[in-house]
Coordinates of C-alpha atoms (C1' of nucleotides) in Angstrom, one line a residue:
Chain A
M1 CA -15.0 -2.6 -11.5
R2 CA -13.1 -3.8 -8.5
A3 CA -12.3 -0.4 -7.2
T4 CA -16.0 0.5 -7.1
D5 CA -16.8 -2.6 -5.0
T6 CA -17.2 -1.1 -1.6
S7 CA -18.2 -4.3 0.2
P8 CA -15.7 -5.2 2.9
F9 CA -15.4 -8.6 1.5
G10 CA -14.8 -7.1 -1.9
R11 CA -11.9 -5.0 -0.6
F12 CA -10.4 -8.1 1.0
A13 CA -10.9 -10.0 -2.2
D14 CA -9.0 -7.3 -4.0
R15 CA -6.1 -7.6 -1.6
L16 CA -6.1 -11.4 -2.0
A17 CA -6.1 -11.1 -5.7
S18 CA -3.0 -8.9 -5.6
L19 CA -1.2 -11.5 -3.6
S20 CA -2.3 -14.8 -5.2
S21 CA -4.2 -15.9 -8.3
I22 CA -7.8 -16.3 -7.6
G23 CA -10.7 -16.4 -10.0
P24 CA -14.2 -15.0 -10.2
D25 CA -15.6 -18.0 -8.5
H26 CA -13.4 -17.5 -5.5
R27 CA -14.3 -13.8 -5.4
A28 CA -18.0 -14.7 -5.5
A29 CA -17.5 -17.2 -2.6
L30 CA -15.9 -14.4 -0.5
L31 CA -18.7 -12.0 -1.3
G32 CA -21.2 -14.7 -0.3
L33 CA -19.8 -15.0 3.2
N34 CA -22.1 -14.3 6.1
G35 CA -21.2 -12.8 9.4
S36 CA -22.6 -10.6 12.1
V37 CA -21.8 -6.9 11.8
I38 CA -20.8 -5.4 15.1
Q39 CA -19.8 -1.9 16.2
V40 CA -17.7 -1.4 19.3
P41 CA -16.3 1.7 20.9
G42 CA -12.5 2.2 21.3
G43 CA -10.8 0.4 24.1
I44 CA -13.0 -2.7 24.0
D45 CA -11.3 -6.1 23.8
L46 CA -12.8 -8.0 20.8
V47 CA -11.0 -11.2 21.7
P48 CA -9.5 -11.2 25.2
P49 CA -6.1 -12.7 25.7
G50 CA -6.0 -16.4 25.9
E51 CA -9.4 -17.0 24.4
K52 CA -9.8 -19.5 21.7
A53 CA -11.4 -17.6 18.8
R54 CA -14.4 -18.8 16.9
H55 CA -14.6 -16.0 14.3
A56 CA -12.4 -14.2 11.8
H57 CA -12.6 -10.4 12.1
F58 CA -13.0 -8.3 9.0
V59 CA -12.3 -4.7 9.7
V60 CA -14.9 -2.4 8.0
E61 CA -14.3 0.9 9.6
G62 CA -12.0 2.1 12.4
L63 CA -8.8 0.4 13.7
V64 CA -8.1 -2.9 15.4
G65 CA -5.0 -3.8 17.4
R66 CA -3.6 -7.3 17.7
F67 CA -1.8 -7.6 21.0
A68 CA -0.2 -9.8 23.6
Q69 CA -0.6 -9.2 27.2
F70 CA 1.6 -10.0 30.2
S71 CA 0.6 -11.3 33.6
D72 CA 1.1 -7.8 35.0
G73 CA -1.4 -6.4 32.5
K74 CA 1.1 -4.6 30.3
R75 CA 0.3 -4.9 26.6
Q76 CA 2.3 -5.0 23.4
I77 CA 0.4 -4.3 20.2
T78 CA 1.9 -6.5 17.4
A79 CA -0.2 -5.3 14.5
I80 CA -2.5 -2.5 13.6
H81 CA -5.3 -3.4 11.2
I82 CA -7.1 -0.9 9.0
P83 CA -10.4 -1.3 7.0
G84 CA -10.0 -4.0 4.4
D85 CA -7.8 -6.1 6.6
V86 CA -8.7 -9.4 8.3
A87 CA -7.1 -9.2 11.7
D88 CA -6.8 -12.9 12.5
L89 CA -7.0 -14.8 9.3
H90 CA -4.4 -17.3 10.5
A91 CA -6.9 -18.4 13.1
V92 CA -8.7 -20.2 10.3
A93 CA -5.8 -22.6 10.1
R94 CA -5.2 -22.9 13.8
P95 CA -8.0 -21.5 16.0
D96 CA -6.0 -22.1 19.2
V97 CA -3.3 -19.6 18.2
A98 CA -5.7 -16.8 17.6
P99 CA -4.3 -13.5 18.8
A100 CA -6.1 -11.1 21.3
L101 CA -7.7 -8.2 19.5
Q102 CA -8.9 -4.8 20.8
A103 CA -10.8 -2.0 19.1
L104 CA -8.5 1.0 19.1
V105 CA -11.2 3.5 18.1
T106 CA -14.9 3.1 17.5
T107 CA -14.8 0.3 15.0
T108 CA -17.2 -1.6 12.7
L109 CA -16.4 -5.1 11.8
I110 CA -17.8 -8.3 10.5
R111 CA -17.4 -11.6 12.4
V112 CA -17.4 -14.6 10.2
P113 CA -17.5 -18.0 11.9
L114 CA -14.2 -19.8 11.5
D115 CA -16.0 -22.9 10.5
D116 CA -17.4 -21.1 7.5
M117 CA -14.0 -19.9 6.5
A118 CA -12.5 -23.3 7.0
A119 CA -15.3 -24.8 4.8
L120 CA -14.4 -22.4 2.1
T121 CA -10.7 -23.4 2.2
R122 CA -11.7 -27.0 1.8
D123 CA -14.0 -26.4 -1.1
M124 CA -11.6 -24.1 -2.9
P125 CA -7.9 -25.0 -2.6
A126 CA -6.8 -21.9 -4.5
L127 CA -8.6 -19.8 -1.8
A128 CA -6.7 -21.7 0.9
R129 CA -3.4 -20.8 -0.8
A130 CA -4.5 -17.2 -1.1
F131 CA -5.3 -17.1 2.6
W132 CA -1.9 -18.6 3.3
A133 CA -0.2 -16.0 1.1
Y134 CA -2.0 -13.3 3.0
C135 CA -0.7 -14.8 6.3
A136 CA 2.8 -15.0 4.8
V137 CA 2.7 -11.2 4.2
D138 CA 1.3 -10.7 7.7
L139 CA 4.3 -12.6 9.0
A140 CA 6.7 -10.5 7.1
V141 CA 5.2 -7.3 8.4
L142 CA 5.4 -8.7 11.9
E143 CA 9.0 -9.5 11.4
R144 CA 9.8 -5.9 10.6
W145 CA 7.7 -4.8 13.6
A146 CA 9.8 -7.1 15.9
A147 CA 13.0 -5.8 14.4
S148 CA 11.9 -2.3 15.1
L149 CA 11.1 -3.1 18.7
G150 CA 14.4 -4.9 19.2
R151 CA 16.9 -2.6 17.6
R152 CA 15.6 0.8 16.8
A153 CA 15.5 4.0 19.0
A154 CA 12.2 5.6 19.8
I155 CA 12.3 8.2 17.1
Q156 CA 13.1 5.6 14.5
R157 CA 10.3 3.3 15.6
M158 CA 7.8 6.1 15.5
A159 CA 9.0 7.3 12.0
H160 CA 8.8 3.7 10.7
L161 CA 5.3 3.2 12.1
L162 CA 4.0 6.4 10.6
C163 CA 5.6 5.4 7.2
E164 CA 4.0 2.0 7.3
I165 CA 0.6 3.2 8.3
G166 CA 0.7 6.0 5.9
L167 CA 1.4 3.8 2.9
R168 CA -1.2 1.2 4.0
I169 CA -3.8 3.9 4.4
E170 CA -2.9 5.3 1.0
Q171 CA -3.2 1.9 -0.5
S172 CA -6.7 1.5 1.0
G173 CA -7.8 4.8 -0.5
R174 CA -8.5 6.5 2.7
G175 CA -5.8 9.1 2.6
S176 CA -2.3 9.6 1.4
R177 CA 1.1 9.0 2.9
R178 CA 1.4 12.8 3.3
S179 CA -1.9 13.3 5.0
F180 CA -3.9 10.7 6.9
A181 CA -5.9 10.2 10.1
L182 CA -4.5 7.9 12.7
P183 CA -6.8 8.4 15.7
L184 CA -4.7 6.5 18.3
T185 CA -4.1 7.8 21.7
Q186 CA -0.5 8.2 22.8
Q187 CA -1.1 5.4 25.2
Q188 CA -2.0 3.1 22.3
L189 CA 1.0 4.3 20.3
A190 CA 3.1 3.5 23.3
D191 CA 1.7 -0.1 23.4
A192 CA 2.5 -0.4 19.7
L193 CA 6.0 1.0 20.0
G194 CA 7.1 -0.6 23.3
L195 CA 7.5 2.8 24.9
T196 CA 5.8 4.8 27.7
P197 CA 3.1 7.4 26.8
V198 CA 5.3 10.1 28.1
H199 CA 8.1 9.2 25.8
V200 CA 5.7 8.9 22.9
N201 CA 4.8 12.5 23.5
R202 CA 8.4 13.6 23.6
T203 CA 9.2 11.6 20.5
L204 CA 6.3 13.2 18.5
K205 CA 7.6 16.5 19.6
M206 CA 11.0 15.8 18.2
L207 CA 9.5 14.7 14.9
R208 CA 7.5 17.9 14.8
G209 CA 10.6 19.9 15.7
K210 CA 12.5 18.4 12.8
G211 CA 9.7 19.5 10.5
L212 CA 9.0 15.9 9.5
I213 CA 5.4 15.8 10.6
T214 CA 2.6 18.0 11.8
I215 CA -0.3 16.9 13.9
R216 CA -3.8 18.5 14.1
G217 CA -5.9 16.5 16.5
R218 CA -5.2 13.0 15.4
A219 CA -4.6 13.9 11.8
Y220 CA -1.0 13.6 10.6
E221 CA 0.6 15.6 7.9
V222 CA 4.0 14.5 6.5
P223 CA 5.5 17.5 4.7
D224 CA 8.8 15.7 4.3
W225 CA 8.1 12.1 3.4
K226 CA 11.6 11.2 2.4
G227 CA 13.0 12.7 5.5
L228 CA 10.6 10.6 7.6
A229 CA 11.4 7.5 5.7
A230 CA 15.1 8.2 6.2
V231 CA 14.7 8.6 10.0
G232 CA 12.7 5.4 10.2
D233 CA 15.1 3.5 7.8
F234 CA 11.9 2.6 5.9
D235 CA 11.8 0.3 2.9
P236 CA 8.2 -0.4 1.8
T237 CA 8.8 -3.5 -0.2
Y238 CA 7.9 -5.8 2.7
L239 CA 4.3 -4.6 2.7
M240 CA 3.7 -6.2 -0.8
L241 CA 1.6 -3.2 -1.9
E242 CA 0.9 -2.8 -5.6
D243 CA 3.4 -0.3 -6.8
F244 CA 1.1 0.9 -9.5
V245 CA -2.2 1.4 -7.8
R246 CA -5.0 0.4 -10.0
R247 CA -7.4 3.0 -8.7
A248 CA -9.5 5.0 -11.2
V249 CA -7.5 8.2 -11.6
Chain B
M1 CA 6.9 -46.1 14.0
R2 CA 7.0 -42.3 13.5
A3 CA 9.5 -41.8 16.3
T4 CA 11.9 -44.1 14.6
D5 CA 11.8 -42.2 11.4
T6 CA 15.0 -40.2 11.5
S7 CA 14.6 -38.6 8.1
P8 CA 14.4 -34.8 8.4
F9 CA 11.3 -34.9 6.3
G10 CA 9.9 -37.5 8.6
R11 CA 10.4 -35.3 11.6
F12 CA 8.8 -32.4 9.8
A13 CA 5.9 -34.6 8.8
D14 CA 5.4 -35.6 12.5
R15 CA 5.2 -32.0 13.4
L16 CA 2.7 -31.2 10.6
A17 CA 0.6 -34.2 11.7
S18 CA 0.4 -32.8 15.2
L19 CA -0.9 -29.5 13.8
S20 CA -3.2 -30.6 11.1
S21 CA -4.8 -33.7 9.8
I22 CA -2.7 -35.3 7.1
G23 CA -2.8 -38.9 5.8
P24 CA -0.2 -41.5 4.9
D25 CA -0.2 -40.2 1.3
H26 CA 0.8 -36.7 2.3
R27 CA 3.4 -38.2 4.5
A28 CA 4.8 -40.2 1.7
A29 CA 4.8 -37.2 -0.6
L30 CA 6.9 -35.3 2.0
L31 CA 9.3 -38.2 2.3
G32 CA 9.6 -38.2 -1.5
L33 CA 10.9 -34.6 -1.6
N34 CA 14.2 -34.0 -3.1
G35 CA 16.7 -31.3 -2.2
S36 CA 20.3 -30.6 -1.9
V37 CA 22.0 -31.3 1.4
I38 CA 24.4 -28.6 2.4
Q39 CA 26.6 -28.0 5.4
V40 CA 27.7 -24.5 6.4
P41 CA 29.8 -23.2 9.2
G42 CA 28.3 -20.8 11.7
G43 CA 28.1 -17.2 10.8
I44 CA 27.3 -17.8 7.1
D45 CA 24.3 -16.1 5.6
L46 CA 22.1 -18.8 3.9
V47 CA 19.8 -16.2 2.5
P48 CA 21.1 -12.7 2.4
P49 CA 18.8 -9.8 3.4
G50 CA 16.6 -8.7 0.5
E51 CA 17.1 -11.7 -1.6
K52 CA 14.2 -13.5 -3.2
A53 CA 14.3 -17.1 -2.0
R54 CA 14.1 -20.0 -4.3
H55 CA 14.3 -22.8 -1.7
A56 CA 12.7 -23.8 1.5
H57 CA 15.3 -24.6 4.2
F58 CA 14.8 -27.8 6.3
V59 CA 17.1 -27.8 9.3
V60 CA 18.7 -31.2 9.8
E61 CA 21.4 -30.4 12.4
G62 CA 22.6 -27.2 14.0
L63 CA 20.8 -23.9 14.4
V64 CA 19.4 -21.4 11.9
G65 CA 18.5 -17.8 12.7
R66 CA 15.9 -15.8 10.8
F67 CA 16.7 -12.2 10.9
A68 CA 16.1 -8.6 9.6
Q69 CA 18.9 -6.3 8.9
F70 CA 19.1 -2.5 9.0
S71 CA 20.9 -0.2 6.7
D72 CA 23.6 0.3 9.3
G73 CA 24.3 -3.4 9.4
K74 CA 22.7 -4.1 12.8
R75 CA 20.7 -7.3 12.9
Q76 CA 17.6 -8.5 14.8
I77 CA 17.1 -12.2 14.9
T78 CA 13.3 -12.9 14.8
A79 CA 13.3 -16.7 15.1
I80 CA 15.7 -19.5 16.0
H81 CA 15.2 -22.8 14.2
I82 CA 16.2 -26.2 15.5
P83 CA 16.5 -29.5 13.7
G84 CA 13.1 -30.6 12.4
D85 CA 12.0 -27.0 11.6
V86 CA 11.5 -25.5 8.2
A87 CA 12.9 -22.0 8.6
D88 CA 11.0 -20.3 5.8
L89 CA 8.0 -22.4 4.9
H90 CA 5.9 -19.3 4.3
A91 CA 8.1 -18.5 1.4
V92 CA 6.3 -21.2 -0.5
A93 CA 3.2 -19.1 -0.4
R94 CA 5.0 -15.8 -1.2
P95 CA 8.6 -16.2 -2.3
D96 CA 9.1 -12.4 -2.3
V97 CA 8.6 -12.2 1.5
A98 CA 11.2 -14.8 2.3
P99 CA 13.2 -13.8 5.4
A100 CA 17.0 -13.6 5.6
L101 CA 18.6 -16.7 7.2
Q102 CA 22.0 -17.3 8.8
A103 CA 23.6 -20.4 10.1
L104 CA 24.2 -19.7 13.8
V105 CA 26.5 -22.7 14.2
T106 CA 27.8 -25.3 11.9
T107 CA 24.6 -26.5 10.3
T108 CA 23.3 -29.2 8.0
L109 CA 20.2 -28.4 6.0
I110 CA 18.3 -29.5 3.0
R111 CA 17.3 -27.0 0.4
V112 CA 14.1 -27.9 -1.5
P113 CA 13.1 -25.8 -4.5
L114 CA 10.1 -23.7 -3.7
D115 CA 8.6 -24.8 -7.0
D116 CA 8.6 -28.4 -5.8
M117 CA 6.9 -27.4 -2.6
A118 CA 4.4 -25.3 -4.4
A119 CA 3.6 -28.2 -6.7
L120 CA 2.9 -30.4 -3.7
T121 CA 0.5 -27.9 -2.3
R122 CA -1.4 -27.8 -5.6
D123 CA -1.6 -31.5 -5.8
M124 CA -2.6 -32.0 -2.2
P125 CA -4.8 -29.3 -0.7
A126 CA -4.7 -30.9 2.7
L127 CA -1.0 -30.5 2.7
A128 CA -1.4 -26.8 1.8
R129 CA -3.6 -26.4 4.8
A130 CA -1.1 -28.2 7.0
F131 CA 1.7 -25.9 5.8
W132 CA -0.6 -22.9 6.5
A133 CA -1.2 -24.2 10.0
Y134 CA 2.5 -24.5 10.5
C135 CA 2.9 -20.9 9.5
A136 CA 0.1 -19.8 11.8
V137 CA 2.0 -21.3 14.7
D138 CA 5.2 -19.6 13.5
L139 CA 3.3 -16.4 13.5
A140 CA 2.1 -16.9 17.0
V141 CA 5.6 -17.6 18.2
L142 CA 6.8 -14.5 16.5
E143 CA 4.1 -12.5 18.2
R144 CA 5.4 -13.5 21.6
W145 CA 8.9 -12.7 20.5
A146 CA 7.9 -9.2 19.5
A147 CA 6.0 -8.8 22.7
S148 CA 9.2 -9.7 24.6
L149 CA 11.3 -7.3 22.7
G150 CA 8.8 -4.5 23.2
R151 CA 7.9 -4.8 26.8
R152 CA 10.2 -7.0 28.8
A153 CA 13.4 -6.2 30.7
A154 CA 16.6 -7.9 29.7
I155 CA 16.5 -10.6 32.4
Q156 CA 12.9 -11.5 31.5
R157 CA 13.7 -11.7 27.8
M158 CA 16.6 -14.0 28.4
A159 CA 14.6 -16.2 30.8
H160 CA 11.7 -16.4 28.3
L161 CA 14.0 -17.3 25.4
L162 CA 15.7 -20.1 27.5
C163 CA 12.3 -21.5 28.4
E164 CA 11.1 -21.5 24.8
I165 CA 14.2 -23.0 23.4
G166 CA 14.4 -25.6 26.2
L167 CA 10.9 -26.8 25.6
R168 CA 11.4 -26.9 21.8
I169 CA 14.6 -28.9 22.2
E170 CA 12.9 -31.2 24.6
Q171 CA 10.1 -31.8 22.2
S172 CA 12.5 -32.5 19.4
G173 CA 14.2 -35.2 21.6
R174 CA 17.6 -33.6 21.7
G175 CA 17.7 -32.7 25.4
S176 CA 15.4 -31.7 28.2
R177 CA 14.1 -28.4 29.5
R178 CA 16.5 -28.8 32.4
S179 CA 19.5 -29.6 30.3
F180 CA 20.2 -28.7 26.8
A181 CA 22.8 -27.4 24.4
L182 CA 22.4 -23.9 22.9
P183 CA 25.7 -23.2 21.2
L184 CA 25.0 -19.5 20.5
T185 CA 27.6 -16.8 21.0
Q186 CA 26.6 -14.0 23.3
Q187 CA 26.7 -11.7 20.3
Q188 CA 24.0 -13.9 18.6
L189 CA 22.0 -14.0 21.8
A190 CA 22.2 -10.2 21.8
D191 CA 20.9 -10.1 18.2
A192 CA 18.0 -12.3 19.2
L193 CA 17.1 -10.4 22.4
G194 CA 17.7 -6.9 21.1
L195 CA 20.5 -6.2 23.6
T196 CA 24.3 -5.6 23.4
P197 CA 26.7 -8.6 23.9
V198 CA 28.0 -6.9 27.0
H199 CA 24.5 -6.8 28.6
V200 CA 23.8 -10.3 27.6
N201 CA 26.8 -11.3 29.6
R202 CA 25.6 -9.4 32.6
T203 CA 22.1 -10.8 32.3
L204 CA 23.4 -14.4 32.2
K205 CA 25.5 -13.6 35.2
M206 CA 22.3 -12.4 37.0
L207 CA 20.4 -15.6 36.1
R208 CA 23.4 -17.6 37.4
G209 CA 23.5 -15.6 40.6
K210 CA 19.8 -16.3 41.2
G211 CA 20.5 -20.0 40.9
L212 CA 18.1 -20.3 37.9
I213 CA 20.7 -21.6 35.4
T214 CA 24.2 -22.9 35.2
I215 CA 26.3 -22.8 32.0
R216 CA 29.2 -25.0 31.1
G217 CA 30.6 -24.0 27.8
R218 CA 27.4 -23.6 25.8
A219 CA 25.4 -26.2 27.6
Y220 CA 22.7 -24.9 29.8
E221 CA 21.3 -26.5 33.0
V222 CA 18.1 -25.3 34.5
P223 CA 18.0 -26.4 38.1
D224 CA 15.0 -24.3 38.9
W225 CA 12.7 -24.5 35.9
K226 CA 9.7 -23.0 37.6
G227 CA 11.7 -20.2 38.8
L228 CA 13.1 -19.5 35.3
A229 CA 9.6 -19.6 33.9
A230 CA 8.4 -17.2 36.5
V231 CA 11.1 -14.7 35.8
G232 CA 10.3 -14.9 32.0
D233 CA 6.5 -14.9 32.6
F234 CA 6.5 -17.9 30.4
D235 CA 3.3 -19.7 29.3
P236 CA 4.1 -22.6 26.9
T237 CA 0.7 -22.9 25.3
Y238 CA 1.5 -20.7 22.3
L239 CA 4.2 -23.2 21.1
M240 CA 1.5 -25.8 20.3
L241 CA 3.6 -28.6 21.5
E242 CA 2.0 -31.9 22.2
D243 CA 1.5 -32.0 26.0
F244 CA 1.7 -35.7 26.0
V245 CA 4.7 -36.6 24.0
R246 CA 4.1 -39.7 22.0
R247 CA 7.7 -40.9 22.2
A248 CA 8.4 -44.5 22.9
V249 CA 9.4 -44.2 26.6
Chain C
dC1 C1' 52.3 -21.2 20.3
dG2 C1' 50.4 -17.3 18.3
dA3 C1' 46.1 -15.2 16.1
dA4 C1' 41.4 -14.4 16.2
dC5 C1' 37.4 -14.8 18.5
dT6 C1' 34.8 -15.0 22.6
dT7 C1' 33.7 -14.0 27.6
dT8 C1' 34.1 -11.1 31.5
dT9 C1' 34.6 -7.0 34.1
dG10 C1' 34.9 -1.9 35.1
dA11 C1' 33.7 3.0 34.5
dC12 C1' 30.9 6.4 32.5
dC13 C1' 27.0 8.1 29.9
dC14 C1' 22.5 8.6 27.9
dC15 C1' 17.9 7.3 26.4
dA16 C1' 13.8 6.1 28.2
dT17 C1' 11.2 5.4 32.5
dT18 C1' 9.0 7.0 36.6
dC19 C1' 6.7 10.2 39.3
dA20 C1' 4.2 14.4 39.5
dA21 C1' 1.4 18.1 38.0
dA22 C1' -0.4 21.5 34.9
dG23 C1' -2.8 22.3 30.7
dT24 C1' -6.3 21.0 27.1
dA25 C1' -10.0 18.9 24.8
dG26 C1' -14.4 16.4 24.6
dG27 C1' -18.7 15.2 26.3
dT28 C1' -22.7 15.3 29.6
dG29 C1' -26.1 17.2 32.5
dG30 C1' -28.2 21.1 34.6
Chain D
dC1 C1' -24.7 27.8 27.2
dC2 C1' -22.0 27.0 30.9
dA3 C1' -20.1 24.0 34.6
dC4 C1' -18.1 20.1 35.4
dC5 C1' -16.0 15.6 34.8
dT6 C1' -13.0 12.6 32.6
dA7 C1' -9.6 11.4 29.5
dC8 C1' -5.8 12.9 26.9
dT9 C1' -1.7 15.7 26.1
dT10 C1' 2.2 18.2 27.6
dT11 C1' 6.0 19.5 30.5
dG12 C1' 9.5 19.1 34.4
dA13 C1' 12.7 16.8 37.4
dA14 C1' 14.9 12.8 39.1
dT15 C1' 16.1 8.0 38.5
dG16 C1' 17.8 3.8 36.3
dG17 C1' 18.4 0.2 32.9
dG18 C1' 21.0 -0.7 29.3
dG19 C1' 24.6 1.2 26.0
dT20 C1' 29.3 2.5 25.0
dC21 C1' 34.1 2.4 25.5
dA22 C1' 38.0 0.0 27.0
dA23 C1' 40.8 -3.7 28.5
dA24 C1' 41.8 -8.1 30.4
dA25 C1' 41.2 -13.0 30.7
dG26 C1' 39.8 -17.2 28.6
dT27 C1' 39.0 -20.3 24.2
dT28 C1' 39.6 -22.3 20.0
dC29 C1' 42.1 -23.6 16.2
dG30 C1' 45.5 -23.5 12.7

DNA sequence: CGAACTTTTGACCCCATTCAAAGTAGGTGG
DNA sequence: CCACCTACTTTGAATGGGGTCAAAAGTTCG
């Protein structure tokens, strides 16, 4: 039943349910949320740096990047969000720490007023705890991201990112870890990995040369998953994915 | 009244109150928490990597580092916690994403069972929301940390870290941004900044050479705060400190 | 007063950046 | 359908920031 629910709120509710115990009433409350559906082309800032957010952003289609920006304009992407994710759920708890967001490709999302979300958490404490758990996982993922940036070489960072995204896309039912679309430009990958676009290009070339990945357009194939995971020193447990995916067949 | 409450739980309650609206009953509940007080020398792992936590760690005295570790043993510190902080509050929401923790210097802390904390959040929804807000700020701080690691040069990272720590220590009443103790070894600074100890040494030398800091032992003086903040491109708003400190003179 | 840990400095090397330019889509209008 | 424009990818060559290796000097503490 759950797997057939294609509503974006339904997908999010599924994810919450796998992280915290919520009941049918909570699920219904989520499905009853209202927000404005917007579609934006890639490269657009959904929430500019430094702006106090007034909405939570549910990703329906496409990719959203969470980022920090420096005074010289340089950016560091700190998270990549795929359909089914809420990019800035922690803003419900503290609107003034909301991160900047950009659409990485043409993206469809739903903007739900933070006030509505906050009201939900006041009416339903279990939902507040579920949101909190979601943010705790978000924090754990960010911790790994930071560790990668601080201590890993370029090829390891790239391998780790591809492993993480591959698994998350597989979990979301939009591909598999061995074959998925990641329509980011190399400039965007550079912003995510803390590298220059030129070096991203060379790094991808190395991974191709080792036979770990192949790229056609912006579709990635991973013929040697274990090899890629070994290069990236990747351990999936931190993602808190359901090991046994409850998808129909 | 609050400022005179020297209990570690009291300090934490003060911080929560500044982030979320909690009442006297919540405050009382926090003060009624029970945990075991432990003191450990620097260099000890409080929570080893990969271990599922069963306690929340309240820092009473000293410094605690949150970190991720790689298969080759290298570490990246992702947060530094000072007295008054809870180092792993998000573990209350999801014990299986608890971060690894190490004592950076001789440290006193209180370990409160996660079950007790979780019970509190079930009895008092407002407290759950306050904990969540605390984690949201934690996440925002980590985002800046990641951005630093990804995009800033060594001297900028160091300057930024010293600014952040300086302000947080000032807020906690244990020093000022212009003069504070930060008893970390250069190896530990290296793990925090994603550098080698050798380069940390050179970087500190550069900051000294520019007249931005002076170091005596492990006490830092910042004669030129604005200069240091400029080098680190530091903007304090993300820390969510009270601009007007409500401390009795 | 010696052992172990830190801090400091020097010399050399390499990974990633910078600068520059050529090649390759993808999309738009004539 | 082709010409053109723009954005993205790819490659080369030179530079530099930070790493690595090694050793000396300073600290701390038993």
